Short mmCIF file of C-alpha atoms in Angstrom, two decimals:
data_model
loop_
_atom_site.label_atom_id
_atom_site.label_comp_id
_atom_site.label_asym_id
_atom_site.label_seq_id
_atom_site.Cartn_x
_atom_site.Cartn_y
_atom_site.Cartn_z
CA MET A 1 -20.83 -15.09 23.27
CA LYS A 2 -20.51 -18.01 25.72
CA LYS A 3 -17.12 -19.25 24.83
CA SER A 4 -13.85 -18.56 26.56
CA ARG A 5 -12.07 -15.63 24.90
CA SER A 6 -8.62 -16.96 25.31
CA ILE A 7 -7.20 -20.00 27.24
CA ARG A 8 -3.67 -20.05 28.63
CA LEU A 9 -2.26 -23.00 30.34
CA ALA A 10 0.40 -22.52 32.96
CA LEU A 11 1.42 -26.06 33.63
CA MET A 12 -0.28 -28.51 31.30
CA GLY A 13 1.57 -27.99 28.08
CA THR A 14 5.11 -28.96 27.06
CA ALA A 15 8.34 -28.36 28.88
CA SER A 16 9.00 -25.51 26.46
CA VAL A 17 5.78 -23.71 27.50
CA ALA A 18 6.85 -24.12 31.14
CA LEU A 19 10.29 -22.82 30.28
CA ALA A 20 9.03 -19.82 28.58
CA ALA A 21 6.95 -19.02 31.62
CA CYS A 22 9.92 -19.23 33.84
CA GLY A 23 11.83 -16.70 31.87
CA ASP A 24 15.12 -15.40 33.53
CA SER A 25 14.08 -15.88 37.11
CA ASN A 26 16.10 -18.07 39.37
CA GLU A 27 13.27 -20.43 40.06
CA PRO A 28 12.45 -23.71 38.38
CA PRO A 29 9.33 -23.65 36.29
CA PRO A 30 6.10 -24.42 38.45
CA GLY A 31 5.73 -28.19 38.79
CA ALA A 32 9.16 -29.06 37.59
CA GLN A 33 11.41 -31.32 39.70
CA PHE A 34 15.01 -32.03 39.43
CA TYR A 35 16.70 -35.45 39.68
CA SER A 36 20.30 -36.42 39.33
CA THR A 37 19.41 -40.01 38.41
CA GLN A 38 16.46 -41.94 37.08
CA GLN A 39 16.32 -44.03 40.25
CA GLU A 40 15.48 -40.77 42.16
CA CYS A 41 12.57 -40.25 39.93
CA GLU A 42 11.23 -43.65 40.40
CA VAL A 43 11.12 -43.38 44.24
CA LEU A 44 8.26 -40.92 43.65
CA TYR A 45 6.65 -41.80 40.33
CA ASP A 46 5.79 -44.65 37.99
CA ALA A 47 8.94 -46.27 36.70
CA ALA A 48 7.87 -46.29 33.07
CA ALA A 49 6.98 -42.61 33.13
CA CYS A 50 10.40 -41.79 34.54
CA ARG A 51 12.11 -44.02 31.89
CA ALA A 52 10.27 -42.19 29.21
CA ALA A 53 11.09 -38.85 30.69
CA PHE A 54 14.81 -39.68 30.88
CA ALA A 55 14.89 -41.12 27.31
CA ASP A 56 13.46 -37.81 26.12
CA ALA A 57 16.15 -35.84 28.13
CA GLU A 58 18.97 -37.99 26.86
CA GLN A 59 17.76 -37.61 23.33
CA LYS A 60 17.61 -33.79 23.75
CA GLN A 61 21.01 -33.69 25.18
CA VAL A 62 22.32 -35.38 22.02
CA ALA A 63 20.25 -33.49 19.67
CA GLU A 64 20.36 -29.91 21.08
CA GLY A 65 22.89 -29.89 24.01
CA PRO A 66 25.24 -26.93 24.06
CA ARG A 67 28.40 -27.90 22.10
CA PHE A 68 31.62 -25.74 21.70
CA SER A 69 34.71 -26.42 19.58
CA ARG A 70 37.03 -24.71 22.13
CA LYS A 71 37.00 -25.00 26.00
CA GLU A 72 37.29 -21.29 26.40
CA GLN A 73 34.11 -20.71 24.56
CA CYS A 74 32.26 -23.16 26.75
CA GLU A 75 33.68 -21.84 30.07
CA ALA A 76 32.78 -18.27 29.05
CA GLU A 77 29.19 -19.28 29.09
CA TYR A 78 29.11 -21.96 31.74
CA GLY A 79 31.83 -20.96 34.08
CA ALA A 80 35.53 -21.95 34.70
CA GLY A 81 36.00 -25.67 35.30
CA ASN A 82 32.38 -26.59 34.22
CA CYS A 83 33.12 -28.02 30.84
CA GLU A 84 34.37 -31.37 29.58
CA THR A 85 35.48 -32.84 26.41
CA HIS A 86 33.35 -35.32 24.39
CA GLN A 87 34.40 -37.43 21.25
CA ALA A 88 32.51 -36.61 18.28
CA ALA A 89 31.04 -39.54 16.45
CA GLY A 90 32.88 -38.71 13.19
CA GLY A 91 36.33 -38.17 14.89
CA GLY A 92 37.52 -35.03 16.68
CA SER A 93 36.21 -33.62 20.00
CA TYR A 94 34.06 -30.86 21.24
CA PHE A 95 33.28 -29.42 24.73
CA MET A 96 29.96 -29.47 26.76
CA PRO A 97 29.01 -28.21 30.15
CA PHE A 98 28.74 -30.94 32.94
CA LEU A 99 25.40 -32.65 32.99
CA MET A 100 24.14 -32.59 36.54
CA GLY A 101 20.72 -34.38 36.04
CA TYR A 102 17.33 -33.81 34.59
CA MET A 103 14.54 -31.48 35.11
CA VAL A 104 11.18 -33.25 34.71
CA SER A 105 7.83 -31.55 34.28
CA ASN A 106 4.25 -32.80 34.37
CA MET A 107 5.28 -36.01 36.11
CA PHE A 108 1.75 -36.45 37.27
CA ASN A 109 0.36 -35.92 33.92
CA GLY A 110 2.03 -38.55 31.85
CA GLY A 111 5.55 -36.96 32.44
CA ARG A 112 7.15 -37.55 29.06
CA TYR A 113 9.02 -34.25 28.95
CA ALA A 114 12.35 -33.70 30.47
CA GLN A 115 15.32 -31.53 29.95
CA PRO A 116 18.99 -32.01 30.76
CA VAL A 117 20.27 -29.70 33.40
CA TYR A 118 23.91 -28.43 33.16
CA ARG A 119 26.06 -26.59 35.79
CA GLY A 120 26.49 -22.88 34.90
CA PRO A 121 28.41 -19.96 36.47
CA ASP A 122 28.31 -19.64 40.21
CA ASN A 123 26.78 -23.07 40.56
CA SER A 124 23.67 -22.14 38.80
CA ALA A 125 21.50 -24.76 37.24
CA VAL A 126 20.96 -24.22 33.55
CA VAL A 127 18.65 -25.66 30.95
CA ALA A 128 19.61 -25.11 27.33
CA SER A 129 16.73 -25.30 24.82
CA GLY A 130 16.03 -23.86 21.43
CA GLY A 131 19.22 -21.84 21.48
CA ARG A 132 18.45 -20.10 24.81
CA LYS A 133 19.55 -20.72 28.32
CA TYR A 134 17.32 -20.75 31.28
CA ASN A 135 18.51 -20.47 34.90
CA VAL A 136 16.35 -22.94 36.90
CA GLY A 137 17.93 -22.85 40.25
CA ASN A 138 21.16 -23.36 42.12
CA PHE A 139 23.26 -26.44 43.08
CA ASP A 140 24.04 -26.54 46.75
CA THR A 141 27.88 -27.40 46.52
CA ALA A 142 28.10 -28.11 50.23
CA ALA A 143 25.65 -30.95 49.86
CA GLY A 144 26.68 -31.64 46.28
CA ARG A 145 22.97 -31.48 45.48
CA THR A 146 20.56 -28.94 44.03
CA ALA A 147 18.34 -26.96 46.46
CA PHE A 148 15.09 -28.15 44.91
CA ARG A 149 15.40 -31.81 44.87
CA PRO A 150 12.65 -33.32 47.10
CA THR A 151 14.13 -34.81 50.12
CA ALA A 152 12.84 -37.65 52.26
CA ALA A 153 11.59 -37.11 55.78
CA ALA A 154 14.17 -37.53 58.51
CA ALA A 155 11.64 -39.27 60.89
CA PRO A 156 9.14 -40.93 58.64
CA THR A 157 5.68 -39.56 58.97
CA PRO A 158 2.91 -42.23 59.01
CA ARG A 159 1.32 -42.41 55.53
CA GLY A 160 -1.10 -44.58 53.78
CA GLY A 161 -4.08 -43.62 55.75
CA PHE A 162 -6.00 -42.51 52.78
CA GLY A 163 -6.61 -44.24 49.56
CA THR A 164 -7.52 -47.74 50.72
CA THR A 165 -11.15 -47.66 49.41
CA ALA A 166 -9.97 -46.82 45.89
CA ARG A 167 -8.15 -50.03 45.45
CA GLY A 168 -11.42 -51.98 44.90
CA PHE A 169 -12.71 -49.38 42.44
CA GLY A 170 -10.05 -47.96 40.20
CA GLY A 171 -10.37 -44.14 39.74
CA ALA A 172 -12.10 -41.97 42.11
CA GLY A 173 -13.52 -39.37 39.74
CA THR A 174 -17.12 -39.48 38.39
CA MET B 1 -29.66 -30.35 18.60
CA GLU B 2 -28.11 -32.56 16.12
CA ARG B 3 -25.04 -34.76 15.67
CA LEU B 4 -22.88 -34.02 12.72
CA SER B 5 -20.02 -36.11 11.27
CA ALA B 6 -16.61 -34.47 11.01
CA THR B 7 -13.18 -35.19 9.71
CA PRO B 8 -10.71 -35.28 12.58
CA ARG B 9 -7.75 -32.96 12.51
CA PRO B 10 -4.96 -35.03 11.01
CA ASP B 11 -2.47 -34.32 13.77
CA TRP B 12 -4.80 -33.98 16.58
CA ARG B 13 -3.24 -36.58 18.82
CA ALA B 14 0.18 -35.17 18.65
CA HIS B 15 -1.20 -31.63 18.99
CA VAL B 16 -3.41 -32.20 22.21
CA GLU B 17 -0.57 -34.18 23.74
CA ARG B 18 2.10 -31.59 23.12
CA ASP B 19 0.28 -28.34 23.32
CA LEU B 20 -2.52 -29.05 25.79
CA GLY B 21 -0.97 -31.92 27.88
CA PHE B 22 -4.02 -33.95 27.23
CA THR B 23 -2.72 -37.45 27.68
CA PHE B 24 -5.83 -39.53 28.22
CA HIS B 25 -7.54 -39.09 24.88
CA THR B 26 -7.36 -42.79 24.54
CA ILE B 27 -8.34 -45.08 27.47
CA GLY B 28 -7.42 -48.70 27.56
CA GLY B 29 -6.86 -48.75 23.81
CA GLU B 30 -10.28 -47.25 23.10
CA PRO B 31 -11.01 -43.83 21.92
CA TYR B 32 -12.20 -41.46 24.61
CA TRP B 33 -11.88 -38.03 22.91
CA ASP B 34 -13.78 -38.36 19.69
CA GLU B 35 -13.77 -35.65 17.01
CA THR B 36 -15.26 -37.76 14.20
CA ALA B 37 -18.54 -36.05 15.21
CA TYR B 38 -19.79 -33.05 17.03
CA TYR B 39 -23.16 -31.80 18.35
CA ARG B 40 -24.66 -28.59 17.16
CA LEU B 41 -27.12 -26.87 19.35
CA SER B 42 -29.26 -23.80 18.91
CA SER B 43 -28.91 -20.76 21.02
CA ASP B 44 -32.32 -21.46 22.56
CA GLU B 45 -31.31 -24.97 23.58
CA VAL B 46 -28.15 -23.55 25.26
CA ASP B 47 -30.30 -21.06 27.15
CA ALA B 48 -32.44 -23.87 28.23
CA LEU B 49 -29.59 -25.87 29.50
CA GLU B 50 -28.04 -22.77 31.35
CA ASP B 51 -31.36 -21.97 32.94
CA ALA B 52 -31.94 -25.53 34.02
CA THR B 53 -28.41 -25.73 35.51
CA SER B 54 -28.78 -22.53 37.39
CA GLU B 55 -32.19 -23.62 38.75
CA LEU B 56 -30.90 -27.11 39.81
CA GLU B 57 -27.94 -25.63 41.59
CA GLN B 58 -30.12 -23.23 43.59
CA MET B 59 -32.45 -26.12 44.54
CA CYS B 60 -29.47 -28.10 45.58
CA LEU B 61 -28.12 -25.37 47.83
CA ALA B 62 -31.64 -24.93 49.28
CA LEU B 63 -31.75 -28.62 49.99
CA VAL B 64 -28.35 -28.54 51.81
CA ASP B 65 -29.71 -25.82 53.93
CA ARG B 66 -32.77 -27.87 54.71
CA VAL B 67 -30.96 -31.07 55.46
CA VAL B 68 -28.40 -29.35 57.80
CA GLY B 69 -31.40 -27.76 59.56
CA GLU B 70 -33.13 -31.03 59.82
CA GLY B 71 -30.07 -32.80 61.10
CA GLU B 72 -29.96 -36.46 62.10
CA LYS B 73 -32.88 -37.80 60.20
CA ALA B 74 -31.98 -36.25 57.01
CA PHE B 75 -28.36 -37.31 57.35
CA GLU B 76 -29.39 -40.84 57.88
CA ARG B 77 -31.72 -40.85 54.76
CA LEU B 78 -28.75 -39.65 52.65
CA ARG B 79 -26.41 -42.31 54.27
CA ILE B 80 -23.91 -39.76 55.35
CA PRO B 81 -21.58 -41.42 57.64
CA ARG B 82 -22.35 -40.44 61.24
CA ASN B 83 -18.78 -39.21 62.03
CA ALA B 84 -19.04 -36.62 59.36
CA TRP B 85 -22.35 -35.01 60.35
CA GLY B 86 -20.69 -32.38 62.44
CA ALA B 87 -18.19 -31.44 59.70
CA VAL B 88 -21.08 -31.24 57.18
CA ALA B 89 -23.14 -28.85 59.31
CA ARG B 90 -20.10 -26.85 60.49
CA SER B 91 -18.75 -26.36 56.92
CA TRP B 92 -22.18 -25.29 55.67
CA ARG B 93 -22.84 -22.86 58.51
CA ALA B 94 -19.40 -21.33 57.96
CA SER B 95 -20.28 -20.77 54.29
CA GLU B 96 -17.23 -22.74 53.08
CA LYS B 97 -16.75 -22.05 49.41
CA ASN B 98 -17.05 -24.78 46.79
CA LEU B 99 -15.30 -25.00 43.57
CA TYR B 100 -17.19 -27.05 41.04
CA GLY B 101 -19.85 -29.69 40.14
CA ARG B 102 -21.39 -31.48 37.04
CA PHE B 103 -25.10 -32.05 36.48
CA ASP B 104 -25.65 -34.97 34.17
CA LEU B 105 -28.75 -34.06 32.17
CA ALA B 106 -30.93 -35.90 29.72
CA TYR B 107 -31.76 -33.57 26.96
CA ASP B 108 -32.34 -33.92 23.20
CA GLY B 109 -33.50 -30.39 22.37
CA GLN B 110 -37.20 -31.16 23.07
CA GLY B 111 -38.78 -30.63 26.43
CA ALA B 112 -37.10 -29.60 29.63
CA PRO B 113 -33.45 -31.00 30.54
CA LYS B 114 -33.93 -33.72 33.11
CA LEU B 115 -31.47 -34.24 35.91
CA LEU B 116 -30.12 -37.76 35.84
CA GLU B 117 -27.60 -37.23 38.72
CA TYR B 118 -25.27 -34.66 40.29
CA ASN B 119 -21.58 -35.20 40.53
CA ALA B 120 -21.09 -32.70 43.23
CA ASP B 121 -17.88 -33.91 44.91
CA THR B 122 -15.38 -35.59 42.50
CA PRO B 123 -16.43 -34.65 38.86
CA THR B 124 -14.11 -35.40 35.96
CA ALA B 125 -14.27 -34.69 32.25
CA LEU B 126 -13.56 -31.18 33.08
CA PHE B 127 -10.37 -30.39 31.11
CA GLU B 128 -11.90 -32.00 28.05
CA ALA B 129 -14.93 -29.70 28.36
CA SER B 130 -12.97 -26.48 29.24
CA VAL B 131 -9.88 -26.71 27.17
CA VAL B 132 -9.83 -29.49 24.65
CA GLN B 133 -13.29 -28.89 23.01
CA TRP B 134 -12.40 -25.16 23.00
CA ASP B 135 -9.14 -25.79 21.26
CA TRP B 136 -11.10 -28.04 18.78
CA LEU B 137 -13.66 -25.20 18.16
CA GLN B 138 -10.94 -22.64 17.56
CA ALA B 139 -9.12 -24.86 15.16
CA THR B 140 -12.21 -26.10 13.18
CA HIS B 141 -15.07 -23.49 13.70
CA PRO B 142 -13.56 -20.36 15.01
CA ASP B 143 -16.55 -18.30 14.11
CA SER B 144 -19.01 -20.57 16.02
CA ASP B 145 -19.88 -20.17 19.72
CA GLN B 146 -19.64 -22.81 22.35
CA PHE B 147 -21.36 -23.00 25.82
CA ASN B 148 -18.09 -23.00 27.67
CA SER B 149 -16.43 -20.46 29.82
CA VAL B 150 -15.21 -23.00 32.40
CA HIS B 151 -11.59 -21.88 32.17
CA GLU B 152 -11.97 -18.28 33.21
CA ARG B 153 -14.71 -19.14 35.72
CA LEU B 154 -12.24 -21.60 37.45
CA ILE B 155 -9.58 -18.89 37.66
CA ASP B 156 -12.06 -16.49 39.06
CA ALA B 157 -13.38 -19.05 41.55
CA TRP B 158 -9.84 -19.58 42.83
CA ASN B 159 -9.36 -15.86 43.15
CA ARG B 160 -12.50 -15.67 45.31
CA PHE B 161 -11.19 -18.48 47.49
CA GLY B 162 -8.74 -15.93 49.00
CA LEU B 163 -5.83 -18.32 48.77
CA ARG B 164 -3.47 -16.11 46.77
CA GLY B 165 0.12 -16.66 47.97
CA ARG B 166 -0.95 -19.72 50.04
CA ARG B 167 -0.08 -23.31 49.48
CA VAL B 168 -2.72 -25.77 48.31
CA HIS B 169 -2.00 -29.43 47.96
CA PHE B 170 -3.79 -31.26 45.04
CA ALA B 171 -4.37 -34.84 45.61
CA ALA B 172 -5.70 -37.78 43.44
CA VAL B 173 -5.00 -41.49 43.43
CA LYS B 174 -1.91 -42.81 41.99
CA ASP B 175 -1.71 -44.17 38.55
CA HIS B 176 -5.02 -43.03 37.15
CA ALA B 177 -4.51 -40.79 34.12
CA GLU B 178 -7.94 -39.24 33.91
CA ASP B 179 -8.11 -38.38 37.57
CA ASN B 180 -4.56 -36.93 37.54
CA GLY B 181 -5.12 -34.95 34.43
CA THR B 182 -8.21 -33.37 35.96
CA VAL B 183 -6.34 -32.43 39.11
CA GLU B 184 -3.37 -31.17 37.02
CA TYR B 185 -5.72 -28.96 35.12
CA LEU B 186 -7.38 -27.60 38.33
CA ARG B 187 -3.85 -26.96 39.64
CA ASP B 188 -3.01 -24.99 36.47
CA THR B 189 -6.10 -22.75 37.04
CA ALA B 190 -5.15 -22.23 40.76
CA THR B 191 -1.59 -21.28 39.75
CA GLN B 192 -3.00 -18.64 37.42
CA ALA B 193 -4.85 -17.17 40.40
CA GLY B 194 -1.69 -16.82 42.36
CA VAL B 195 -2.10 -19.99 44.45
CA LYS B 196 1.10 -21.81 45.26
CA THR B 197 0.24 -25.33 44.30
CA GLU B 198 1.76 -28.79 45.14
CA ARG B 199 0.92 -32.23 44.04
CA ILE B 200 0.60 -35.30 46.20
CA ALA B 201 -0.94 -38.74 45.82
CA ILE B 202 -3.88 -39.54 48.17
CA GLU B 203 -1.90 -42.55 49.35
CA ASP B 204 1.13 -40.43 50.23
CA ILE B 205 -0.59 -38.05 52.64
CA GLY B 206 0.98 -38.36 56.06
CA TRP B 207 -0.54 -37.76 59.51
CA ASP B 208 1.89 -37.13 62.40
CA GLY B 209 -0.84 -36.80 65.02
CA GLY B 210 -1.05 -33.11 64.80
CA ALA B 211 -0.97 -32.19 61.23
CA PHE B 212 -1.22 -33.72 57.67
CA ARG B 213 2.12 -33.73 55.93
CA ASP B 214 3.34 -33.95 52.31
CA LEU B 215 6.19 -36.00 51.20
CA GLN B 216 8.69 -33.23 52.20
CA ASP B 217 6.91 -33.10 55.63
CA ARG B 218 5.48 -29.76 54.94
CA PRO B 219 2.08 -29.26 56.65
CA ILE B 220 -1.04 -29.55 54.36
CA ASP B 221 -3.26 -26.47 55.25
CA VAL B 222 -5.62 -26.60 52.23
CA LEU B 223 -6.33 -29.75 50.45
CA PHE B 224 -7.98 -30.16 47.05
CA LYS B 225 -8.94 -33.82 46.76
CA LEU B 226 -10.26 -35.62 43.79
CA TYR B 227 -11.33 -38.50 46.08
CA PRO B 228 -14.83 -38.93 47.45
CA TRP B 229 -15.69 -37.68 50.93
CA GLU B 230 -17.62 -40.90 51.77
CA TRP B 231 -14.43 -42.89 51.20
CA LEU B 232 -12.13 -40.32 53.09
CA VAL B 233 -14.27 -40.46 56.23
CA GLY B 234 -14.22 -44.29 56.35
CA GLU B 235 -10.41 -44.52 56.10
CA GLU B 236 -7.83 -44.46 58.85
CA PHE B 237 -7.03 -40.65 58.73
CA GLY B 238 -10.67 -39.77 58.14
CA PRO B 239 -11.40 -38.67 61.80
CA ALA B 240 -8.32 -36.32 61.58
CA LEU B 241 -9.58 -34.74 58.45
CA LEU B 242 -12.98 -34.22 60.05
CA SER B 243 -11.53 -32.34 62.99
CA GLY B 244 -11.56 -29.10 61.02
CA GLY B 245 -7.74 -28.29 60.87
CA VAL B 246 -7.51 -28.49 57.12
CA GLN B 247 -9.66 -26.58 54.57
CA VAL B 248 -10.85 -29.23 52.11
CA ILE B 249 -12.13 -28.46 48.56
CA GLU B 250 -14.78 -29.65 47.94
CA PRO B 251 -16.05 -28.81 51.49
CA PRO B 252 -17.70 -31.34 53.57
CA TRP B 253 -21.17 -30.15 52.95
CA LYS B 254 -20.79 -31.54 49.40
CA MET B 255 -21.59 -34.89 51.03
CA VAL B 256 -25.24 -33.83 51.10
CA LEU B 257 -25.25 -33.73 47.31
CA SER B 258 -22.75 -36.30 46.25
CA ASN B 259 -24.92 -39.28 46.77
CA LYS B 260 -27.89 -40.47 44.76
CA ALA B 261 -30.31 -40.42 47.67
CA VAL B 262 -30.25 -36.61 47.12
CA LEU B 263 -32.30 -37.05 43.90
CA ALA B 264 -35.20 -38.51 46.07
CA LEU B 265 -34.84 -35.56 48.46
CA LEU B 266 -34.95 -33.03 45.63
CA TRP B 267 -38.16 -34.48 44.22
CA GLU B 268 -39.58 -34.56 47.75
CA MET B 269 -38.75 -30.87 48.06
CA ALA B 270 -39.89 -29.88 44.59
CA PRO B 271 -42.29 -32.57 43.36
CA GLY B 272 -43.20 -32.05 39.66
CA HIS B 273 -40.32 -29.72 38.87
CA PRO B 274 -39.70 -29.80 35.15
CA ASN B 275 -35.96 -30.43 35.53
CA LEU B 276 -36.45 -33.44 37.95
CA LEU B 277 -37.43 -36.99 37.48
CA PRO B 278 -39.70 -38.71 39.93
CA THR B 279 -37.24 -40.40 42.31
CA PHE B 280 -37.77 -42.30 45.50
CA LEU B 281 -35.96 -44.13 48.21
CA GLU B 282 -38.62 -46.96 47.89
CA ALA B 283 -38.97 -49.41 44.99
CA ASP B 284 -42.77 -49.26 44.53
CA ARG B 285 -43.38 -45.51 44.15
CA VAL B 286 -42.45 -45.09 40.52
CA GLU B 287 -44.98 -46.11 37.86
CA GLY B 288 -43.68 -47.77 34.70
CA LYS B 289 -40.22 -48.23 33.78
CA VAL B 290 -37.72 -47.44 36.66
CA VAL B 291 -33.86 -47.23 36.99
CA ARG B 292 -32.49 -48.49 40.18
CA LYS B 293 -29.26 -46.77 41.06
CA PRO B 294 -26.95 -47.44 44.07
CA ILE B 295 -26.82 -44.49 46.60
CA PHE B 296 -23.09 -44.50 46.06
CA SER B 297 -21.87 -45.54 42.73
CA ARG B 298 -19.53 -44.36 40.08
CA GLU B 299 -19.14 -44.31 36.30
CA GLY B 300 -22.36 -46.09 35.76
CA ALA B 301 -21.81 -49.09 37.78
CA ASN B 302 -24.65 -51.24 39.20
CA ILE B 303 -27.28 -49.46 37.23
CA ARG B 304 -30.43 -51.67 36.62
CA VAL B 305 -33.38 -50.87 34.46
CA LEU B 306 -36.65 -52.46 35.59
CA ALA B 307 -39.91 -52.69 33.61
CA ASP B 308 -42.71 -54.12 35.79
CA GLY B 309 -40.32 -55.73 38.08
CA ARG B 310 -38.36 -57.43 35.14
CA VAL B 311 -34.64 -56.62 34.65
CA GLU B 312 -34.22 -55.04 31.27
CA ASP B 313 -30.73 -53.83 31.59
CA ASP B 314 -28.03 -54.33 34.27
CA THR B 315 -24.42 -53.04 34.56
CA PRO B 316 -21.81 -54.76 36.75
CA GLY B 317 -20.12 -53.27 39.67
CA ALA B 318 -19.24 -53.42 43.38
CA TYR B 319 -21.70 -50.84 44.73
CA GLY B 320 -25.05 -50.96 46.36
CA ALA B 321 -24.28 -51.86 49.91
CA GLU B 322 -25.69 -48.60 51.22
CA GLY B 323 -29.08 -49.12 49.29
CA PHE B 324 -30.72 -47.69 46.18
CA VAL B 325 -32.82 -45.00 44.80
CA TYR B 326 -35.44 -45.66 42.20
CA GLN B 327 -35.75 -42.95 39.33
CA ALA B 328 -38.36 -42.88 36.63
CA HIS B 329 -36.85 -44.02 33.40
CA VAL B 330 -36.34 -41.35 30.71
CA ASP B 331 -36.01 -42.57 27.10
CA LEU B 332 -32.76 -41.13 25.78
CA ARG B 333 -33.03 -40.39 22.09
CA PRO B 334 -30.09 -41.71 20.16
CA PHE B 335 -28.20 -39.45 17.84
CA GLY B 336 -26.37 -41.47 15.06
CA GLY B 337 -26.91 -44.65 17.18
CA ARG B 338 -25.25 -43.05 20.11
CA TYR B 339 -26.82 -41.85 23.35
CA PRO B 340 -25.63 -38.43 24.51
CA VAL B 341 -25.71 -37.09 28.11
CA ILE B 342 -25.05 -33.42 28.86
CA GLY B 343 -22.57 -32.73 31.52
CA SER B 344 -23.51 -29.24 32.74
CA TRP B 345 -20.83 -27.54 34.79
CA VAL B 346 -21.36 -25.26 37.75
CA ILE B 347 -18.34 -23.36 38.79
CA ALA B 348 -18.51 -21.66 42.09
CA SER B 349 -22.33 -22.51 41.75
CA GLU B 350 -22.80 -20.64 38.51
CA PRO B 351 -23.44 -22.38 35.16
CA GLY B 352 -20.24 -22.47 33.20
CA GLY B 353 -20.70 -24.69 30.18
CA ILE B 354 -21.24 -28.12 29.00
CA GLY B 355 -19.40 -31.31 27.85
CA ILE B 356 -21.21 -34.12 26.01
CA ARG B 357 -20.44 -37.67 26.63
CA GLU B 358 -22.03 -40.39 24.53
CA ASP B 359 -22.23 -44.13 24.91
CA ALA B 360 -23.29 -46.97 22.62
CA THR B 361 -26.03 -47.79 25.17
CA PRO B 362 -28.37 -45.65 27.19
CA ILE B 363 -26.36 -46.16 30.38
CA THR B 364 -23.30 -43.77 30.30
CA ARG B 365 -20.25 -45.61 31.70
CA ASP B 366 -16.46 -45.08 31.86
CA THR B 367 -16.42 -46.53 28.26
CA SER B 368 -18.25 -43.40 26.99
CA ARG B 369 -16.69 -40.93 24.49
CA PHE B 370 -16.37 -37.25 24.87
CA VAL B 371 -17.67 -35.45 21.82
CA PRO B 372 -17.18 -31.63 21.29
CA HIS B 373 -20.18 -29.24 20.67
CA LEU B 374 -20.85 -25.79 19.25
CA PHE B 375 -23.83 -23.65 18.80
CA ASP B 376 -25.05 -20.86 16.52
#
């Protein structure tokens, strides 16, 4: 037999695949990046891809975000002081954990998959998906930021010394 | 070898996007991945392709050895930029490992496969061959075989690089879906071999005078680049890259193979070899119909077909400044009105499988379509 016996992808599939791979570890899934705003995403990537990713995340927050009828239930899972009230469309209210930002995966590969990230107990960063919770990192409270957000260089390193030839030719692959 | 019509899986677009992360199945509004047809080969035909691929790779490695031994004169014939000669020789003598390459073969099931060209430095169409056509096979013909073990060979090759636990930066040009998809797939396989992977755009690589830096200013120690060596060495940071502080994949010695002048040197080394077409650096050496190809060109650009000095076909492009090679014309047999070229993969210099691209004309361009295959 000359065909592959099985093929598993670690990074290429959907965010859910990446999440399953990350399990209960305190690390973000490989390739995932965290942004607190869409503008942060656009600094590094194509604006349209960021827009699509954030639209996806917002839709997920509405469709499958964790909702609790009582504040105590929410705080039991997400920690004291980490929940806020929301007005339901049909009247009444419910509680959700604080939305801290978005985790985006596969940004280099079309980047349409993103997940809302909530604050959990002990400043953990939590993604809720498919009825499960995944711990994807920690928020650095001193800085008011997550530990895994890419940061810009303090003294800018000279860049742009590669890539000039490609401008006349489109892609570089053959 | 035959081309058979097929009914596409009804949900294939959503499926390949969602489950495989295959986002460039349609390019510029035109289909690229095409499962309205597939090629069926015999097991003997697959063996012929595998043997030819193995043989060609061994010849290429022998040629690199010969060129490095010969030095200046050979480098000049191959149009390797002078500032890169030292790095080419040094990386070859240090046996720096290589990851992959794709031979483009003319083959219709009759006679020997003929080498049209070797994409030794920046080949794409890898993910399609390795994962997408395998996924198609498992869904549509699970009992059939396919010449394709690219995936496990890549993971195995990464293991042999000895980079477990080390950080490798993967670079491609910005905003090019196909190139970035290829790099993302290679990064996926490296991750599975325990490599710590990072992504960076070629344009974002920094050089602080002592080290290459990523966007977080971490040093780049090992760089996979889907960007041709001959471009890198001509750009501003090129000299720094050639100084040897960074391990680059593919290694610098691939410059010997990643130009079309190598086709003439291969023919010179092994004249009459059944898997080679007569190819020369001079226009008047080939009898009959001849294809003129720029020494550096990509995606079928600037290819001219000449019959008795008369231009029969010509593709546009911006290449050709470094000169041309002249290759004997081979008549590709159309299958269902399409002209297939076999992309035959070598992973760590061993045959790993094929991907078939076909075009509406005998010159395969970036408008070609990828069509899956099987054999039994």
